[in-house]
XYZ file of C-alpha atoms in Angstrom:
537
model
C -35.911 -124.792 -14.276
C -37.266 -122.063 -16.324
C -38.172 -122.121 -20.004
C -36.167 -120.078 -22.288
C -37.534 -116.584 -23.093
C -39.809 -116.244 -25.954
C -38.601 -112.743 -26.865
C -35.094 -111.572 -27.794
C -33.189 -110.307 -24.786
C -32.971 -106.653 -24.415
C -29.646 -105.320 -25.818
C -27.862 -103.080 -23.411
C -25.041 -100.607 -24.057
C -22.136 -101.784 -26.230
C -18.966 -102.032 -24.670
C -16.896 -98.888 -25.123
C -13.313 -98.160 -25.152
C -12.906 -95.401 -22.850
C -9.841 -92.898 -23.285
C -9.646 -90.497 -20.272
C -7.796 -87.092 -20.496
C -5.176 -86.881 -17.608
C -6.082 -84.390 -15.108
C -3.827 -81.811 -13.455
C -3.758 -83.894 -10.255
C -2.371 -86.817 -12.242
C 0.446 -84.666 -13.649
C 1.223 -83.574 -10.114
C 1.235 -87.019 -8.842
C 3.571 -88.072 -11.635
C 5.849 -85.290 -10.730
C 5.803 -86.317 -7.144
C 6.605 -89.967 -8.095
C 9.623 -88.891 -10.083
C 11.036 -86.530 -7.509
C 10.581 -89.158 -4.856
C 12.336 -91.774 -6.921
C 15.079 -89.369 -7.798
C 15.625 -88.803 -4.038
C 15.788 -92.421 -3.224
C 18.536 -93.065 -5.900
C 20.596 -90.235 -4.480
C 20.168 -91.309 -0.840
C 23.210 -92.636 1.097
C 21.482 -95.968 1.737
C 22.653 -97.096 -1.807
C 20.798 -99.273 -4.255
C 19.739 -101.893 -1.709
C 18.130 -99.652 0.604
C 16.386 -98.000 -2.367
C 14.944 -101.166 -3.551
C 13.633 -102.222 0.048
C 12.073 -98.768 0.336
C 10.450 -98.961 -3.140
C 8.749 -102.378 -2.093
C 10.475 -104.464 -4.577
C 12.310 -106.902 -2.568
C 10.960 -110.218 -1.923
C 8.266 -109.960 0.633
C 8.594 -106.098 0.895
C 5.887 -104.186 2.142
C 4.803 -100.640 1.784
C 6.964 -97.344 2.205
C 6.310 -95.096 5.099
C 3.308 -93.077 3.578
C 1.892 -95.973 1.755
C 3.790 -95.899 -1.434
C 4.132 -99.143 -3.440
C 5.763 -100.180 -6.806
C 2.271 -100.650 -8.050
C 1.510 -96.869 -7.617
C 3.926 -96.077 -10.365
C 1.480 -97.400 -12.810
C -1.229 -95.107 -11.644
C -0.346 -92.032 -13.808
C -0.398 -94.107 -17.024
C -3.890 -95.610 -16.344
C -5.445 -92.401 -17.818
C -3.585 -93.007 -21.250
C -4.364 -96.944 -21.528
C -7.109 -98.161 -23.599
C -9.883 -99.815 -21.444
C -13.187 -101.681 -21.977
C -16.005 -100.433 -19.796
C -16.830 -103.215 -17.151
C -20.618 -104.460 -17.829
C -23.019 -102.619 -15.658
C -25.621 -105.484 -15.709
C -25.720 -109.098 -16.088
C -24.890 -109.903 -19.810
C -27.476 -112.492 -21.316
C -26.027 -115.925 -22.513
C -26.875 -115.046 -26.190
C -25.077 -111.815 -26.124
C -22.061 -113.478 -24.513
C -22.098 -115.756 -27.626
C -22.545 -112.968 -29.943
C -19.537 -111.134 -28.552
C -17.412 -114.133 -28.487
C -18.219 -114.947 -32.046
C -17.474 -111.193 -33.133
C -14.250 -111.270 -31.234
C -13.087 -114.433 -32.911
C -14.104 -113.122 -36.362
C -11.999 -110.029 -35.904
C -8.863 -112.128 -34.796
C -9.370 -114.440 -37.780
C -9.642 -111.331 -40.166
C -6.426 -109.920 -38.853
C -4.796 -113.635 -39.216
C -5.286 -113.312 -42.889
C -4.935 -109.663 -43.396
C -1.125 -109.388 -45.030
C 1.105 -106.599 -43.718
C 1.140 -103.590 -45.935
C 4.742 -102.618 -47.103
C 6.662 -105.749 -46.522
C 9.456 -106.684 -49.037
C 9.471 -110.479 -48.676
C 8.615 -113.280 -46.240
C 10.300 -115.967 -48.118
C 13.025 -118.304 -46.578
C 12.964 -120.268 -43.132
C 10.601 -118.907 -40.519
C 12.792 -118.566 -37.317
C 9.468 -118.434 -35.235
C 7.847 -121.315 -36.738
C 8.137 -123.269 -33.518
C 6.462 -120.626 -31.376
C 3.620 -119.894 -33.700
C 1.428 -123.021 -32.165
C 1.095 -121.357 -28.685
C 1.121 -117.821 -29.661
C -1.689 -117.846 -32.271
C 0.442 -115.872 -34.648
C 0.465 -115.950 -38.634
C 3.426 -115.125 -40.526
C 3.408 -112.043 -42.830
C -0.096 -110.979 -41.612
C -1.221 -108.282 -39.217
C -1.449 -110.983 -36.580
C 2.354 -111.620 -36.802
C 2.806 -110.963 -32.932
C -0.324 -113.044 -32.150
C -0.998 -113.067 -28.249
C 2.831 -112.742 -27.606
C 2.503 -109.327 -25.810
C -0.470 -110.319 -23.669
C 0.876 -113.559 -22.659
C 4.386 -112.456 -21.897
C 3.169 -109.617 -19.719
C 0.548 -111.802 -17.921
C 3.284 -114.433 -17.146
C 5.763 -111.751 -15.876
C 3.024 -110.131 -13.703
C 2.063 -113.606 -12.322
C 5.428 -114.566 -11.423
C 6.148 -111.236 -9.785
C 3.068 -111.328 -7.744
C 3.385 -115.043 -7.037
C 7.100 -114.658 -5.649
C 5.997 -111.762 -3.715
C 8.232 -109.361 -5.573
C 5.287 -107.042 -5.941
C 2.587 -106.958 -3.167
C -0.922 -107.163 -4.416
C -4.140 -107.348 -1.978
C -6.731 -109.055 -4.536
C -9.514 -107.927 -1.928
C -8.833 -104.357 -2.722
C -10.200 -103.068 -5.904
C -7.670 -100.518 -6.472
C -4.852 -103.059 -6.155
C -6.781 -105.217 -8.743
C -7.090 -102.170 -11.172
C -3.444 -101.242 -10.792
C -2.193 -104.937 -11.374
C -4.370 -105.113 -14.504
C -3.176 -101.673 -15.729
C 0.345 -102.766 -14.892
C -0.175 -105.781 -17.178
C -1.796 -103.901 -19.983
C 1.012 -101.443 -19.821
C 3.721 -103.881 -19.886
C 1.960 -105.636 -22.923
C 1.779 -102.533 -24.816
C 5.615 -101.847 -24.264
C 6.307 -105.527 -25.471
C 4.325 -105.162 -28.549
C 6.278 -101.915 -29.373
C 9.635 -103.551 -28.707
C 8.820 -106.850 -30.667
C 7.463 -104.846 -33.583
C 10.642 -102.670 -33.959
C 12.789 -105.912 -33.519
C 11.059 -107.720 -36.104
C 11.570 -104.750 -38.679
C 15.145 -104.323 -37.650
C 16.060 -108.043 -37.830
C 15.069 -108.175 -41.448
C 12.139 -110.282 -41.064
C 10.435 -108.422 -44.012
C 13.582 -107.344 -45.909
C 16.390 -104.940 -44.844
C 15.337 -101.480 -43.707
C 17.134 -100.045 -46.702
C 14.959 -102.003 -49.019
C 11.745 -101.348 -47.091
C 12.405 -97.625 -46.776
C 11.894 -95.522 -43.566
C 8.122 -94.857 -44.244
C 7.305 -98.541 -44.794
C 9.203 -99.628 -41.837
C 7.363 -97.140 -39.487
C 4.142 -98.503 -41.182
C 4.993 -102.018 -40.483
C 5.639 -100.994 -36.893
C 2.282 -99.207 -36.444
C 0.338 -102.128 -37.978
C 1.931 -104.634 -35.641
C 1.454 -102.263 -32.693
C -2.157 -101.512 -33.374
C -2.765 -105.448 -33.980
C -1.340 -105.997 -30.397
C -3.640 -103.285 -29.071
C -6.688 -105.039 -30.576
C -5.751 -108.562 -29.094
C -5.510 -106.723 -25.620
C -8.793 -105.227 -26.064
C -10.683 -108.294 -27.345
C -9.253 -110.213 -24.520
C -10.206 -107.570 -21.957
C -13.668 -107.596 -23.599
C -14.147 -111.278 -23.005
C -12.637 -111.254 -19.513
C -15.018 -108.422 -18.321
C -17.995 -110.652 -18.684
C -19.217 -109.548 -22.179
C -17.959 -113.008 -23.829
C -17.227 -116.608 -22.696
C -13.826 -117.598 -21.314
C -10.707 -115.550 -22.172
C -9.538 -114.226 -25.535
C -6.085 -115.905 -24.878
C -7.426 -119.314 -24.859
C -9.986 -118.779 -27.619
C -7.266 -117.511 -30.003
C -4.959 -120.409 -29.189
C -7.435 -122.998 -29.542
C -8.810 -121.423 -32.954
C -5.392 -121.128 -34.398
C -4.535 -125.006 -33.608
C -7.978 -126.122 -34.889
C -7.791 -124.007 -38.012
C -4.294 -125.704 -38.631
C -5.733 -129.262 -38.158
C -8.695 -128.684 -40.457
C -6.379 -127.043 -43.170
C -4.070 -130.123 -43.043
C -7.102 -132.355 -43.368
C -9.103 -130.608 -46.167
C -6.544 -128.168 -47.903
C -6.972 -128.174 -51.734
C -3.548 -126.730 -52.280
C -1.302 -129.056 -54.387
C 2.411 -129.717 -53.623
C 5.037 -131.206 -55.866
C 6.772 -133.616 -53.440
C 8.829 -135.559 -56.049
C 5.986 -138.097 -56.748
C 3.943 -135.508 -58.893
C 1.556 -133.080 -57.691
C -0.381 -134.121 -54.543
C -2.974 -132.542 -52.373
C -1.795 -131.283 -49.083
C -5.031 -131.963 -47.232
C -5.035 -135.758 -45.997
C -8.870 -136.382 -46.714
C -8.682 -134.584 -50.076
C -5.501 -136.669 -51.068
C -7.361 -139.826 -49.915
C -10.224 -139.301 -52.353
C -8.049 -138.198 -55.132
C -5.821 -141.150 -54.921
C -8.581 -143.549 -54.867
C -10.242 -141.872 -58.067
C -7.073 -141.457 -59.986
C -5.129 -144.695 -59.309
C -5.896 -148.040 -60.808
C -4.323 -149.966 -57.986
C -6.768 -149.045 -55.124
C -4.794 -150.926 -52.346
C -1.629 -149.060 -53.254
C -3.709 -145.744 -53.355
C -4.978 -146.587 -49.788
C -1.349 -147.448 -48.322
C -0.142 -144.119 -49.857
C -2.996 -142.126 -48.366
C -2.490 -143.684 -45.079
C 1.469 -143.701 -44.850
C 2.716 -140.918 -47.265
C 5.757 -138.917 -45.995
C 6.323 -135.169 -45.600
C 2.668 -134.564 -46.016
C -0.300 -135.046 -43.658
C -1.790 -138.483 -44.089
C -4.913 -140.382 -42.904
C -2.872 -142.047 -40.042
C -2.024 -138.562 -38.788
C -5.662 -137.551 -38.823
C -6.893 -140.597 -36.994
C -4.044 -140.233 -34.485
C -5.232 -136.756 -33.830
C -8.839 -137.933 -33.262
C -7.743 -140.624 -30.848
C -5.676 -138.236 -28.737
C -8.701 -135.741 -28.569
C -10.831 -138.686 -27.133
C -8.034 -139.813 -24.637
C -7.405 -136.366 -23.244
C -11.252 -135.581 -22.842
C -11.515 -139.161 -21.025
C -8.842 -137.938 -18.514
C -10.375 -134.589 -17.971
C -13.038 -136.192 -16.031
C -10.585 -137.691 -13.325
C -10.684 -135.615 -10.115
C -10.829 -136.286 -6.318
C -13.864 -134.006 -4.650
C -13.350 -132.916 -1.101
C -16.329 -132.150 0.905
C -16.439 -128.749 2.597
C -19.094 -126.921 4.663
C -19.624 -123.440 5.940
C -18.329 -122.962 9.636
C -21.204 -120.274 10.386
C -24.025 -121.341 8.402
C -25.462 -124.850 9.406
C -26.492 -127.240 6.483
C -24.483 -125.183 3.807
C -22.240 -127.704 2.263
C -20.281 -127.687 -0.885
C -17.228 -129.373 -2.436
C -13.761 -128.590 -3.504
C -12.798 -130.589 -6.827
C -8.946 -131.327 -7.315
C -8.716 -132.368 -11.099
C -5.958 -134.800 -12.258
C -4.859 -132.033 -14.587
C -4.720 -129.756 -11.692
C -2.608 -127.018 -13.279
C -4.569 -127.484 -16.702
C -2.423 -126.829 -19.700
C 0.182 -124.547 -17.885
C 2.937 -127.330 -17.826
C 2.782 -127.719 -21.632
C 2.810 -123.988 -22.172
C 5.852 -123.511 -20.025
C 7.598 -126.277 -21.632
C 6.673 -124.903 -25.143
C 8.188 -121.503 -24.079
C 11.225 -122.991 -22.998
C 11.780 -125.153 -26.147
C 10.812 -122.413 -28.475
C 13.334 -119.786 -26.876
C 15.973 -122.781 -27.173
C 15.157 -123.280 -30.696
C 15.246 -119.366 -31.623
C 18.664 -118.932 -29.870
C 20.168 -121.962 -31.255
C 19.020 -121.143 -34.939
C 20.489 -117.573 -34.542
C 23.795 -118.626 -33.309
C 24.041 -121.576 -35.963
C 23.504 -119.201 -38.763
C 26.397 -117.144 -37.774
C 28.771 -119.530 -36.031
C 27.933 -122.970 -37.645
C 31.547 -124.160 -37.151
C 31.630 -123.693 -33.312
C 31.717 -126.629 -31.018
C 29.521 -125.272 -28.390
C 27.095 -123.929 -30.923
C 26.734 -127.293 -32.514
C 26.436 -128.728 -28.987
C 23.251 -126.505 -28.677
C 21.904 -127.594 -32.057
C 22.459 -128.116 -35.705
C 19.788 -127.266 -38.296
C 19.027 -127.712 -41.873
C 16.435 -126.384 -44.349
C 13.453 -128.624 -44.648
C 12.649 -129.249 -48.410
C 8.978 -129.241 -47.943
C 7.819 -127.657 -44.714
C 9.353 -124.229 -45.369
C 11.237 -124.053 -42.003
C 14.394 -125.282 -40.411
C 14.494 -128.515 -38.409
C 16.965 -129.698 -35.798
C 19.324 -132.615 -36.966
C 21.791 -132.671 -33.885
C 22.829 -131.187 -30.693
C 20.420 -130.414 -27.486
C 17.650 -128.938 -29.839
C 17.503 -132.224 -31.758
C 17.117 -134.483 -28.719
C 14.544 -132.328 -26.979
C 12.446 -132.422 -30.225
C 9.895 -135.171 -30.736
C 10.650 -137.903 -33.154
C 8.459 -137.317 -36.301
C 6.974 -140.941 -36.360
C 7.179 -144.435 -34.873
C 9.704 -145.325 -37.601
C 11.910 -142.512 -36.322
C 11.509 -143.926 -32.854
C 12.876 -147.530 -33.848
C 15.547 -145.848 -35.792
C 17.065 -143.947 -33.041
C 15.852 -145.375 -29.725
C 18.171 -143.043 -27.625
C 16.724 -139.861 -29.100
C 13.051 -141.370 -28.331
C 14.076 -142.200 -24.693
C 15.895 -138.908 -24.027
C 12.897 -136.912 -25.403
C 10.277 -138.928 -23.117
C 12.412 -138.394 -20.049
C 13.054 -134.885 -20.642
C 9.347 -134.158 -21.418
C 7.861 -135.828 -18.217
C 10.374 -134.435 -16.101
C 9.869 -131.115 -17.288
C 6.183 -131.088 -17.142
C 6.078 -132.366 -13.683
C 8.634 -129.849 -12.568
C 6.809 -126.962 -14.158
C 3.457 -128.074 -12.644
C 4.883 -128.336 -9.327
C 6.539 -125.022 -9.579
C 3.455 -123.353 -11.030
C 1.274 -123.990 -8.073
C 3.668 -122.201 -5.935
C 3.951 -118.991 -7.869
C 0.243 -118.851 -8.984
C -1.313 -119.120 -5.595
C -2.779 -122.434 -6.006
C -0.812 -124.448 -3.584
C -2.174 -126.233 -0.596
C -1.226 -123.318 1.620
C -2.919 -120.960 -0.523
C -6.115 -122.857 -1.056
C -6.318 -123.472 2.755
C -6.063 -119.625 3.359
C -8.831 -119.001 0.675
C -11.094 -121.671 2.397
C -10.610 -120.106 5.734
C -11.232 -116.584 4.457
C -14.624 -118.052 3.190
C -15.294 -119.557 6.607
C -15.110 -123.061 5.129
C -13.990 -126.256 6.764
C -13.764 -130.042 5.970
C -16.059 -132.111 7.870
C -14.153 -134.556 10.287
C -11.046 -132.576 10.312
C -9.747 -129.610 12.486
C -9.288 -126.221 10.928
C -5.707 -126.236 11.781
C -5.322 -129.566 9.761
C -6.831 -128.024 6.621
C -3.521 -127.327 4.946
C -2.134 -130.766 5.827
C -5.106 -132.520 4.429
C -4.802 -130.615 1.303
C -1.033 -131.338 0.954
C -2.285 -135.103 0.694
C -3.858 -134.299 -2.606
C -2.482 -130.963 -4.287
C 1.234 -131.559 -4.654
C 0.360 -135.100 -5.932
C -2.193 -133.957 -8.486
C 0.104 -131.310 -9.685
C 3.000 -133.703 -10.211
C 1.279 -136.522 -11.456
C -1.138 -134.332 -13.630
C 2.038 -132.706 -15.311
C 3.435 -136.296 -15.837
C 0.126 -137.390 -17.534
C 0.058 -134.272 -19.709
C 3.711 -134.908 -20.924
C 2.855 -138.580 -21.429
C -0.099 -137.563 -23.648
C 1.913 -135.087 -25.607
C 4.601 -137.704 -26.175
C 1.874 -140.197 -27.294
C 0.537 -137.697 -29.893
C 4.008 -137.064 -31.139
C 4.824 -140.536 -31.504
C 1.557 -141.144 -33.355
C 2.223 -138.401 -35.655
C -0.950 -136.465 -34.728
C -1.378 -133.381 -36.929
C -0.465 -130.051 -35.197
C 2.075 -131.674 -32.675
C 1.339 -133.091 -29.098
C 1.564 -129.654 -27.717
C -0.910 -128.189 -29.935
C -3.454 -131.217 -29.532
C -3.022 -131.039 -25.742
C -3.570 -127.056 -25.628
C -6.447 -127.447 -27.957
C -8.447 -130.159 -26.270
C -7.883 -128.637 -22.648
C -9.099 -125.221 -23.962
C -12.132 -126.536 -25.780
C -12.950 -128.651 -22.708
C -12.912 -125.633 -20.411
C -15.043 -123.835 -23.016
C -17.473 -126.600 -23.049
C -17.939 -126.551 -19.279
C -18.167 -122.736 -19.412
C -20.843 -123.038 -22.091
C -22.788 -125.629 -20.063
C -22.766 -123.796 -16.764
C -23.833 -120.566 -18.506
C -26.639 -122.144 -20.444
C -27.949 -124.111 -17.499
C -27.910 -120.958 -15.412
C -29.535 -118.827 -17.707
C -31.896 -120.711 -20.178
C -32.415 -123.963 -18.390
C -31.001 -127.231 -19.276
C -33.037 -127.643 -22.683
C -33.079 -124.068 -23.457
C -31.147 -122.075 -26.345
């Protein structure tokens, strides 16, 4: 253990955004790819043969000559913004600084209103998605992390299902995969920006005018580029963790703090009340003569955050942190180097927060489609079966009141659970089943199943003491599938608990925030212990 340095660490070169000019060879290569692709489409083998020869079928390998579908991305790499990789080990303090700066830029964009919009009044159709997308309505950060998350999950699924072949041990393959993900994210940002404007989110195009419409699209597009670059900055070693996790956790924590200490007053029919639960508590105690009634109202008031919601949030935080420590540690040792031993921990939350993210993505898309259909065809039986909606008087968004959308939505309080037990039972069964299923599925497509882990350990020449190398996968199968399924159920159960208790920010938001913050805590401690010693900062 070494003492912390007495002098400030030397500051190396600042990460730069590199913009390369395409060379003549790149253009020739692009022409070659296009001509080859055109020839394949015209070949007599038909679509199926062309797909196989392109290497996009399940388990497809390379074409004769080594061409693969990822190679189509290569000509575009020269046009993509890129953060230069660190050419030295970044000191811990610099990582903290870069992380704070990235977070500051994100928060500024989250409060910077879009220029040229006509109106953002009315119900927010994307309200249910904003908790996991770190987006803020009517601001430059309207899209949040949607482009990069969507592109990342699509590429992960394509690689995990072997639709696209990637060898992670080859540097060029990793670069092409990252480039493909970045290119897809940029295309998604453009597509969503155009869709937002054309759908009338900020007023009709005729009201906005062509100039303002284009300006709004450009603002959303460049904000998407900023998010992609900030995430890449942190991922390439300049900061701590990933930008996606940092922005999600910050957005959720900001929401919780705002609902606890917001000084905004709202007229809820009982007169003007403070939105923040803590502010409302002190205001009621000071202004009311009946202190017992004031306390009761502060703890149990409806339609606005109350002290019970705040205490439930703190309790769920503590419970999730407690369960984060549950794990099974499997001993491993090197097959070649004697005495070199290690361990492979299998956490209870083996897939971390992925089950709840996938569940949220499914539900929010169901909400979005159901709302769009209900606005146009509210009298249709099938549309009503999918979901019925009404405008909330206080929250400013639509809430489901019937159909499938209603039953997959958490009851708002314990009183609602007692009033409609079937709704509560259906929600619990659906949440637990979905989280377990998503968790089991994710380990297969993300390369973290027992088979994949056994392969990784064998490549590292690691074995488990007391077990044959051929039995490594069988031994891992005793733990990993169980940890994935049971961990998914536990994540779902904690989400249900948070929802039933009325925790601020919803059970999904709380689970995401806690798991991300805990991951950052582990990263922070590891970095600090490695560079500065246990007691140094």
